[in-house]
């Protein structure tokens, strides 16, 4: 028969392993979200620059109000 102390220790080890796995998963998700945020910021900057360029082209072609 398994002693209660050993059973509790085994359960605690199992819980610790599960928590470590969750911690690793969260760390990976944070890294991925950080990468997505960076890509979004780059895309936003590019779109802003394109908007300025399009406005300038429209003014040159007299397609928009000066």
mmCIF file of C-alpha atoms in Angstrom:
data_model
loop_
_atom_site.group_PDB
_atom_site.id
_atom_site.type_symbol
_atom_site.label_atom_id
_atom_site.label_comp_id
_atom_site.label_asym_id
_atom_site.label_seq_id
_atom_site.Cartn_x
_atom_site.Cartn_y
_atom_site.Cartn_z
ATOM 1 C CA UNK A 1 0.000 0.000 0.000
ATOM 2 C CA UNK A 2 1.220 3.522 -0.843
ATOM 3 C CA UNK A 3 1.912 5.729 2.138
ATOM 4 C CA UNK A 4 -0.167 8.924 2.236
ATOM 5 C CA UNK A 5 2.952 11.119 2.436
ATOM 6 C CA UNK A 6 4.406 9.540 -0.718
ATOM 7 C CA UNK A 7 1.086 9.843 -2.512
ATOM 8 C CA UNK A 8 0.874 13.547 -1.667
ATOM 9 C CA UNK A 9 4.455 14.067 -2.847
ATOM 10 C CA UNK A 10 3.704 12.296 -6.118
ATOM 11 C CA UNK A 11 0.633 14.445 -6.653
ATOM 12 C CA UNK A 12 2.632 17.592 -5.917
ATOM 13 C CA UNK A 13 5.310 16.527 -8.409
ATOM 14 C CA UNK A 14 2.645 15.939 -11.027
ATOM 15 C CA UNK A 15 1.102 19.353 -10.336
ATOM 16 C CA UNK A 16 4.525 21.009 -10.524
ATOM 17 C CA UNK A 17 5.147 19.381 -13.900
ATOM 18 C CA UNK A 18 1.775 20.539 -15.188
ATOM 19 C CA UNK A 19 2.415 24.093 -13.962
ATOM 20 C CA UNK A 20 5.822 24.078 -15.659
ATOM 21 C CA UNK A 21 4.176 23.013 -18.913
ATOM 22 C CA UNK A 22 1.592 25.799 -18.623
ATOM 23 C CA UNK A 23 4.355 28.301 -17.846
ATOM 24 C CA UNK A 24 6.257 27.247 -20.979
ATOM 25 C CA UNK A 25 3.101 27.515 -23.092
ATOM 26 C CA UNK A 26 2.372 31.002 -21.755
ATOM 27 C CA UNK A 27 5.952 32.088 -22.408
ATOM 28 C CA UNK A 28 5.648 30.888 -26.017
ATOM 29 C CA UNK A 29 2.295 32.660 -26.449
ATOM 30 C CA UNK A 30 3.743 35.913 -25.085
ATOM 31 C CA UNK A 31 6.573 35.672 -27.568
ATOM 32 C CA UNK A 32 4.180 35.031 -30.442
ATOM 33 C CA UNK A 33 1.921 37.909 -29.395
ATOM 34 C CA UNK A 34 4.966 40.178 -29.196
ATOM 35 C CA UNK A 35 5.906 39.185 -32.724
ATOM 36 C CA UNK A 36 2.357 39.872 -33.925
ATOM 37 C CA UNK A 37 2.359 43.288 -32.267
ATOM 38 C CA UNK A 38 5.640 44.139 -33.944
ATOM 39 C CA UNK A 39 4.364 43.028 -37.342
ATOM 40 C CA UNK A 40 1.171 45.028 -36.827
ATOM 41 C CA UNK A 41 3.156 48.154 -35.957
ATOM 42 C CA UNK A 42 5.299 47.738 -39.069
ATOM 43 C CA UNK A 43 2.237 47.253 -41.241
ATOM 44 C CA UNK A 44 0.537 50.280 -39.707
ATOM 45 C CA UNK A 45 3.578 52.450 -40.403
ATOM 46 C CA UNK A 46 3.725 51.263 -43.993
ATOM 47 C CA UNK A 47 0.030 52.002 -44.510
ATOM 48 C CA UNK A 48 0.448 55.475 -43.049
ATOM 49 C CA UNK A 49 3.291 56.195 -45.461
ATOM 50 C CA UNK A 50 1.250 54.852 -48.365
ATOM 51 C CA UNK A 51 -1.638 57.115 -47.419
ATOM 52 C CA UNK A 52 0.636 60.160 -47.536
ATOM 53 C CA UNK A 53 2.038 59.086 -50.888
ATOM 54 C CA UNK A 54 -1.430 58.515 -52.366
ATOM 55 C CA UNK A 55 -2.575 61.939 -51.187
ATOM 56 C CA UNK A 56 0.464 63.517 -52.842
ATOM 57 C CA UNK A 57 -0.222 61.658 -56.102
ATOM 58 C CA UNK A 58 -3.867 62.714 -56.044
ATOM 59 C CA UNK A 59 -2.869 66.353 -55.570
ATOM 60 C CA UNK A 60 -0.414 66.150 -58.484
ATOM 61 C CA UNK A 61 -3.061 64.658 -60.745
ATOM 62 C CA UNK A 62 -5.654 67.155 -59.541
ATOM 63 C CA UNK A 63 -7.838 64.337 -58.274
ATOM 64 C CA UNK A 64 -8.186 65.799 -54.803
ATOM 65 C CA UNK A 65 -8.623 69.236 -53.266
ATOM 66 C CA UNK A 66 -5.335 70.994 -52.608
#
